[in-house]
Amino acid sequence: MRIKMDETAALIIDYQERLVPAMHNKDELIRNSRILIEGLQVLGVPLIVSTQYKKGLKETIPEISEAASGAETIDKISFSCFDEEKIREAFKGRKTIIVCGIEAHVCVLQTVIDLCAAGYHVVLVEDCIDSRRENDKRIALRRAEAEGAMLTTYEAILFELTRYAGTDRFREISALVK
């Protein structure tokens, strides 16, 4: 199935000050996620940023909040973002949801399960999710696929959404991923 930009939104899950430092591959996670989010902004894909219990886990890290400037941020206490009415409302009229964030085996996975169950096409960006332990991420990816999510990479989804070479958007996306 080809991903269509006008039917797509993105969910950026819980890149928070007290969570990110504990991630297994935090430097790669931040780098890749920033590129993905900046690329989605170039392409005009609507973004929602979630935070998990901001009082305890603090704000979204600057690298992500700056890349996602202008996106609505929704704080939650449920592990699944889809339990939040505001997030469900934001996705009305969309068929495909691109998902990135942390932790892969908790909030990301539970959100993916709920999105798939609600009939969305879920695109999980493998190189933009992480967990504290590598094995948790690995098992979460297997479960997400079993639930119906499609796995991809940030570069693959950005070029799929760009669709054509020789355009200004193509040049902007190419510059980001280099």
PDB file of C-alpha atoms in Angstrom:
ATOM      1  CA  MET A   1       0.000   0.000   0.000  1.00  0.00           C
ATOM      2  CA  ARG A   2       1.337   3.384  -0.992  1.00  0.00           C
ATOM      3  CA  ILE A   3       1.216   6.084   1.700  1.00  0.00           C
ATOM      4  CA  LYS A   4      -0.645   9.199   0.519  1.00  0.00           C
ATOM      5  CA  MET A   5       0.389  12.494   2.048  1.00  0.00           C
ATOM      6  CA  ASP A   6      -3.085  14.054   2.105  1.00  0.00           C
ATOM      7  CA  GLU A   7      -4.447  11.101   4.126  1.00  0.00           C
ATOM      8  CA  THR A   8      -1.595  11.040   6.633  1.00  0.00           C
ATOM      9  CA  ALA A   9      -0.834  12.526  10.048  1.00  0.00           C
ATOM     10  CA  ALA A  10       2.053  11.847  12.416  1.00  0.00           C
ATOM     11  CA  LEU A  11       2.221  11.117  16.123  1.00  0.00           C
ATOM     12  CA  ILE A  12       5.408  11.955  18.013  1.00  0.00           C
ATOM     13  CA  ILE A  13       5.320  10.082  21.314  1.00  0.00           C
ATOM     14  CA  ASP A  14       6.931  11.128  24.615  1.00  0.00           C
ATOM     15  CA  TYR A  15      10.435  12.396  23.750  1.00  0.00           C
ATOM     16  CA  GLN A  16      10.740  13.816  27.253  1.00  0.00           C
ATOM     17  CA  GLU A  17      13.595  15.120  29.354  1.00  0.00           C
ATOM     18  CA  ARG A  18      13.450  12.301  31.904  1.00  0.00           C
ATOM     19  CA  LEU A  19      12.885   9.498  29.355  1.00  0.00           C
ATOM     20  CA  VAL A  20      15.256  10.181  26.453  1.00  0.00           C
ATOM     21  CA  PRO A  21      18.527   9.929  28.448  1.00  0.00           C
ATOM     22  CA  ALA A  22      17.678   6.341  29.414  1.00  0.00           C
ATOM     23  CA  MET A  23      17.147   5.114  25.849  1.00  0.00           C
ATOM     24  CA  HIS A  24      19.412   2.414  24.450  1.00  0.00           C
ATOM     25  CA  ASN A  25      20.443   4.390  21.319  1.00  0.00           C
ATOM     26  CA  LYS A  26      19.501   7.902  22.375  1.00  0.00           C
ATOM     27  CA  ASP A  27      21.866   9.812  20.084  1.00  0.00           C
ATOM     28  CA  GLU A  28      20.698   7.982  16.972  1.00  0.00           C
ATOM     29  CA  LEU A  29      17.083   8.235  18.140  1.00  0.00           C
ATOM     30  CA  ILE A  30      17.299  12.017  18.510  1.00  0.00           C
ATOM     31  CA  ARG A  31      19.142  12.511  15.211  1.00  0.00           C
ATOM     32  CA  ASN A  32      16.819  10.316  13.157  1.00  0.00           C
ATOM     33  CA  SER A  33      13.655  11.621  14.787  1.00  0.00           C
ATOM     34  CA  ARG A  34      14.656  15.230  14.238  1.00  0.00           C
ATOM     35  CA  ILE A  35      15.220  14.535  10.532  1.00  0.00           C
ATOM     36  CA  LEU A  36      11.894  12.704  10.254  1.00  0.00           C
ATOM     37  CA  ILE A  37       9.966  15.494  11.969  1.00  0.00           C
ATOM     38  CA  GLU A  38      11.656  18.276   9.999  1.00  0.00           C
ATOM     39  CA  GLY A  39      10.913  16.362   6.804  1.00  0.00           C
ATOM     40  CA  LEU A  40       7.272  15.879   7.734  1.00  0.00           C
ATOM     41  CA  GLN A  41       7.072  19.620   8.381  1.00  0.00           C
ATOM     42  CA  VAL A  42       8.511  20.330   4.911  1.00  0.00           C
ATOM     43  CA  LEU A  43       5.891  18.026   3.418  1.00  0.00           C
ATOM     44  CA  GLY A  44       3.055  19.587   5.406  1.00  0.00           C
ATOM     45  CA  VAL A  45       2.045  16.424   7.275  1.00  0.00           C
ATOM     46  CA  PRO A  46       0.043  17.370  10.401  1.00  0.00           C
ATOM     47  CA  LEU A  47       1.874  16.520  13.626  1.00  0.00           C
ATOM     48  CA  ILE A  48       0.676  15.759  17.141  1.00  0.00           C
ATOM     49  CA  VAL A  49       3.230  15.586  19.962  1.00  0.00           C
ATOM     50  CA  SER A  50       2.373  13.665  23.118  1.00  0.00           C
ATOM     51  CA  THR A  51       3.886  13.847  26.564  1.00  0.00           C
ATOM     52  CA  GLN A  52       3.412  11.251  29.302  1.00  0.00           C
ATOM     53  CA  TYR A  53       2.660  12.750  32.710  1.00  0.00           C
ATOM     54  CA  LYS A  54       4.609  15.947  32.093  1.00  0.00           C
ATOM     55  CA  LYS A  55       4.667  16.769  35.807  1.00  0.00           C
ATOM     56  CA  GLY A  56       7.016  13.854  36.433  1.00  0.00           C
ATOM     57  CA  LEU A  57       8.729  13.216  33.090  1.00  0.00           C
ATOM     58  CA  LYS A  58       9.081  16.899  32.165  1.00  0.00           C
ATOM     59  CA  GLU A  59       8.911  18.610  28.762  1.00  0.00           C
ATOM     60  CA  THR A  60       9.676  17.386  25.258  1.00  0.00           C
ATOM     61  CA  ILE A  61      13.421  17.673  24.634  1.00  0.00           C
ATOM     62  CA  PRO A  62      14.434  20.830  22.695  1.00  0.00           C
ATOM     63  CA  GLU A  63      15.697  18.963  19.601  1.00  0.00           C
ATOM     64  CA  ILE A  64      12.235  17.490  19.081  1.00  0.00           C
ATOM     65  CA  SER A  65      10.100  20.434  20.201  1.00  0.00           C
ATOM     66  CA  GLU A  66      12.033  22.766  17.875  1.00  0.00           C
ATOM     67  CA  ALA A  67      11.673  20.379  14.925  1.00  0.00           C
ATOM     68  CA  ALA A  68       7.947  20.036  15.665  1.00  0.00           C
ATOM     69  CA  SER A  69       7.327  23.761  16.131  1.00  0.00           C
ATOM     70  CA  GLY A  70       3.708  24.625  15.574  1.00  0.00           C
ATOM     71  CA  ALA A  71       2.466  21.125  16.389  1.00  0.00           C
ATOM     72  CA  GLU A  72      -0.103  20.655  19.127  1.00  0.00           C
ATOM     73  CA  THR A  73       1.263  18.984  22.267  1.00  0.00           C
ATOM     74  CA  ILE A  74      -1.117  16.832  24.294  1.00  0.00           C
ATOM     75  CA  ASP A  75      -0.249  15.597  27.771  1.00  0.00           C
ATOM     76  CA  LYS A  76      -1.603  12.203  28.779  1.00  0.00           C
ATOM     77  CA  ILE A  77      -1.571   9.760  31.647  1.00  0.00           C
ATOM     78  CA  SER A  78      -2.690   6.726  29.639  1.00  0.00           C
ATOM     79  CA  PHE A  79       0.070   4.734  27.991  1.00  0.00           C
ATOM     80  CA  SER A  80      -1.884   4.676  24.722  1.00  0.00           C
ATOM     81  CA  CYS A  81      -2.145   8.045  23.008  1.00  0.00           C
ATOM     82  CA  PHE A  82      -5.367   6.838  21.422  1.00  0.00           C
ATOM     83  CA  ASP A  83      -7.100   6.971  24.812  1.00  0.00           C
ATOM     84  CA  GLU A  84      -6.933  10.773  24.543  1.00  0.00           C
ATOM     85  CA  GLU A  85     -10.020  12.325  22.938  1.00  0.00           C
ATOM     86  CA  LYS A  86      -8.009  15.258  21.520  1.00  0.00           C
ATOM     87  CA  ILE A  87      -5.732  12.855  19.658  1.00  0.00           C
ATOM     88  CA  ARG A  88      -8.632  10.820  18.296  1.00  0.00           C
ATOM     89  CA  GLU A  89     -10.269  14.052  17.112  1.00  0.00           C
ATOM     90  CA  ALA A  90      -7.045  15.253  15.455  1.00  0.00           C
ATOM     91  CA  PHE A  91      -6.894  12.073  13.371  1.00  0.00           C
ATOM     92  CA  LYS A  92     -10.450  12.225  12.017  1.00  0.00           C
ATOM     93  CA  GLY A  93     -10.402  12.174   8.236  1.00  0.00           C
ATOM     94  CA  ARG A  94      -6.930  10.604   8.136  1.00  0.00           C
ATOM     95  CA  LYS A  95      -6.309   7.012   7.095  1.00  0.00           C
ATOM     96  CA  THR A  96      -2.618   6.658   7.849  1.00  0.00           C
ATOM     97  CA  ILE A  97      -0.748   7.562  11.036  1.00  0.00           C
ATOM     98  CA  ILE A  98       3.042   7.710  11.112  1.00  0.00           C
ATOM     99  CA  VAL A  99       4.304   6.835  14.588  1.00  0.00           C
ATOM    100  CA  CYS A 100       7.653   7.516  16.243  1.00  0.00           C
ATOM    101  CA  GLY A 101       8.741   7.878  19.854  1.00  0.00           C
ATOM    102  CA  ILE A 102       9.478   6.129  23.113  1.00  0.00           C
ATOM    103  CA  GLU A 103       9.281   3.723  24.758  1.00  0.00           C
ATOM    104  CA  ALA A 104       8.751   1.201  21.984  1.00  0.00           C
ATOM    105  CA  HIS A 105       7.339  -1.506  24.223  1.00  0.00           C
ATOM    106  CA  VAL A 106       5.045   0.706  26.310  1.00  0.00           C
ATOM    107  CA  CYS A 107       3.405   3.877  24.969  1.00  0.00           C
ATOM    108  CA  VAL A 108       4.397   3.356  21.340  1.00  0.00           C
ATOM    109  CA  LEU A 109       3.221  -0.255  21.210  1.00  0.00           C
ATOM    110  CA  GLN A 110      -0.052   0.335  23.051  1.00  0.00           C
ATOM    111  CA  THR A 111      -0.810   3.289  20.773  1.00  0.00           C
ATOM    112  CA  VAL A 112      -0.032   1.229  17.668  1.00  0.00           C
ATOM    113  CA  ILE A 113      -2.297  -1.586  18.860  1.00  0.00           C
ATOM    114  CA  ASP A 114      -5.182   0.834  19.420  1.00  0.00           C
ATOM    115  CA  LEU A 115      -4.667   2.665  16.110  1.00  0.00           C
ATOM    116  CA  CYS A 116      -4.623  -0.630  14.196  1.00  0.00           C
ATOM    117  CA  ALA A 117      -7.741  -1.830  16.026  1.00  0.00           C
ATOM    118  CA  ALA A 118      -9.493   1.428  15.070  1.00  0.00           C
ATOM    119  CA  GLY A 119      -8.777   0.773  11.384  1.00  0.00           C
ATOM    120  CA  TYR A 120      -5.879   3.141  10.758  1.00  0.00           C
ATOM    121  CA  HIS A 121      -2.944   2.197   8.578  1.00  0.00           C
ATOM    122  CA  VAL A 122      -0.061   2.553  11.004  1.00  0.00           C
ATOM    123  CA  VAL A 123       3.437   3.269   9.756  1.00  0.00           C
ATOM    124  CA  LEU A 124       5.945   2.658  12.527  1.00  0.00           C
ATOM    125  CA  VAL A 125       9.304   4.316  11.894  1.00  0.00           C
ATOM    126  CA  GLU A 126      11.743   1.712  13.224  1.00  0.00           C
ATOM    127  CA  ASP A 127      14.798   3.950  13.391  1.00  0.00           C
ATOM    128  CA  CYS A 128      12.819   6.627  15.277  1.00  0.00           C
ATOM    129  CA  ILE A 129      11.654   4.512  18.208  1.00  0.00           C
ATOM    130  CA  ASP A 130      13.606   3.115  21.125  1.00  0.00           C
ATOM    131  CA  SER A 131      13.428   1.528  24.574  1.00  0.00           C
ATOM    132  CA  ARG A 132      15.783   1.313  27.525  1.00  0.00           C
ATOM    133  CA  ARG A 133      16.665  -2.241  26.537  1.00  0.00           C
ATOM    134  CA  GLU A 134      17.269  -3.407  22.985  1.00  0.00           C
ATOM    135  CA  ASN A 135      15.273  -6.596  23.502  1.00  0.00           C
ATOM    136  CA  ASP A 136      12.157  -4.634  24.522  1.00  0.00           C
ATOM    137  CA  LYS A 137      12.314  -2.710  21.249  1.00  0.00           C
ATOM    138  CA  ARG A 138      12.875  -5.880  19.226  1.00  0.00           C
ATOM    139  CA  ILE A 139       9.884  -7.648  20.760  1.00  0.00           C
ATOM    140  CA  ALA A 140       7.699  -4.530  20.460  1.00  0.00           C
ATOM    141  CA  LEU A 141       8.462  -4.341  16.725  1.00  0.00           C
ATOM    142  CA  ARG A 142       7.425  -7.970  16.277  1.00  0.00           C
ATOM    143  CA  ARG A 143       4.181  -7.377  18.159  1.00  0.00           C
ATOM    144  CA  ALA A 144       3.451  -4.167  16.233  1.00  0.00           C
ATOM    145  CA  GLU A 145       3.857  -6.003  12.932  1.00  0.00           C
ATOM    146  CA  ALA A 146       1.634  -8.830  14.152  1.00  0.00           C
ATOM    147  CA  GLU A 147      -1.028  -6.233  15.026  1.00  0.00           C
ATOM    148  CA  GLY A 148      -0.864  -4.824  11.480  1.00  0.00           C
ATOM    149  CA  ALA A 149       1.644  -1.981  11.596  1.00  0.00           C
ATOM    150  CA  MET A 150       3.972  -1.439   8.648  1.00  0.00           C
ATOM    151  CA  LEU A 151       7.621  -0.888   9.538  1.00  0.00           C
ATOM    152  CA  THR A 152       9.739   1.638   7.693  1.00  0.00           C
ATOM    153  CA  THR A 153      12.687   4.003   8.168  1.00  0.00           C
ATOM    154  CA  TYR A 154      12.665   7.781   8.314  1.00  0.00           C
ATOM    155  CA  GLU A 155      14.358   8.079   4.926  1.00  0.00           C
ATOM    156  CA  ALA A 156      12.022   5.589   3.239  1.00  0.00           C
ATOM    157  CA  ILE A 157       8.833   7.288   4.465  1.00  0.00           C
ATOM    158  CA  LEU A 158      10.070  10.787   3.638  1.00  0.00           C
ATOM    159  CA  PHE A 159      10.905   9.822   0.059  1.00  0.00           C
ATOM    160  CA  GLU A 160       7.676   7.843  -0.325  1.00  0.00           C
ATOM    161  CA  LEU A 161       5.695  10.907   0.695  1.00  0.00           C
ATOM    162  CA  THR A 162       7.830  13.164  -1.515  1.00  0.00           C
ATOM    163  CA  ARG A 163       7.092  10.859  -4.459  1.00  0.00           C
ATOM    164  CA  TYR A 164       8.860  12.835  -7.231  1.00  0.00           C
ATOM    165  CA  ALA A 165      12.460  13.889  -7.812  1.00  0.00           C
ATOM    166  CA  GLY A 166      13.285  17.266  -9.313  1.00  0.00           C
ATOM    167  CA  THR A 167      10.945  19.263  -7.075  1.00  0.00           C
ATOM    168  CA  ASP A 168      11.690  21.807  -4.363  1.00  0.00           C
ATOM    169  CA  ARG A 169      10.337  19.381  -1.774  1.00  0.00           C
ATOM    170  CA  PHE A 170      12.639  16.655  -3.076  1.00  0.00           C
ATOM    171  CA  ARG A 171      15.634  18.981  -2.748  1.00  0.00           C
ATOM    172  CA  GLU A 172      14.655  19.938   0.815  1.00  0.00           C
ATOM    173  CA  ILE A 173      14.146  16.306   1.861  1.00  0.00           C
ATOM    174  CA  SER A 174      17.403  15.238   0.174  1.00  0.00           C
ATOM    175  CA  ALA A 175      19.307  17.918   2.081  1.00  0.00           C
ATOM    176  CA  LEU A 176      17.832  16.704   5.373  1.00  0.00           C
ATOM    177  CA  VAL A 177      18.690  13.037   4.946  1.00  0.00           C
ATOM    178  CA  LYS A 178      22.265  13.550   3.741  1.00  0.00           C
TER     179      LYS A 178
END
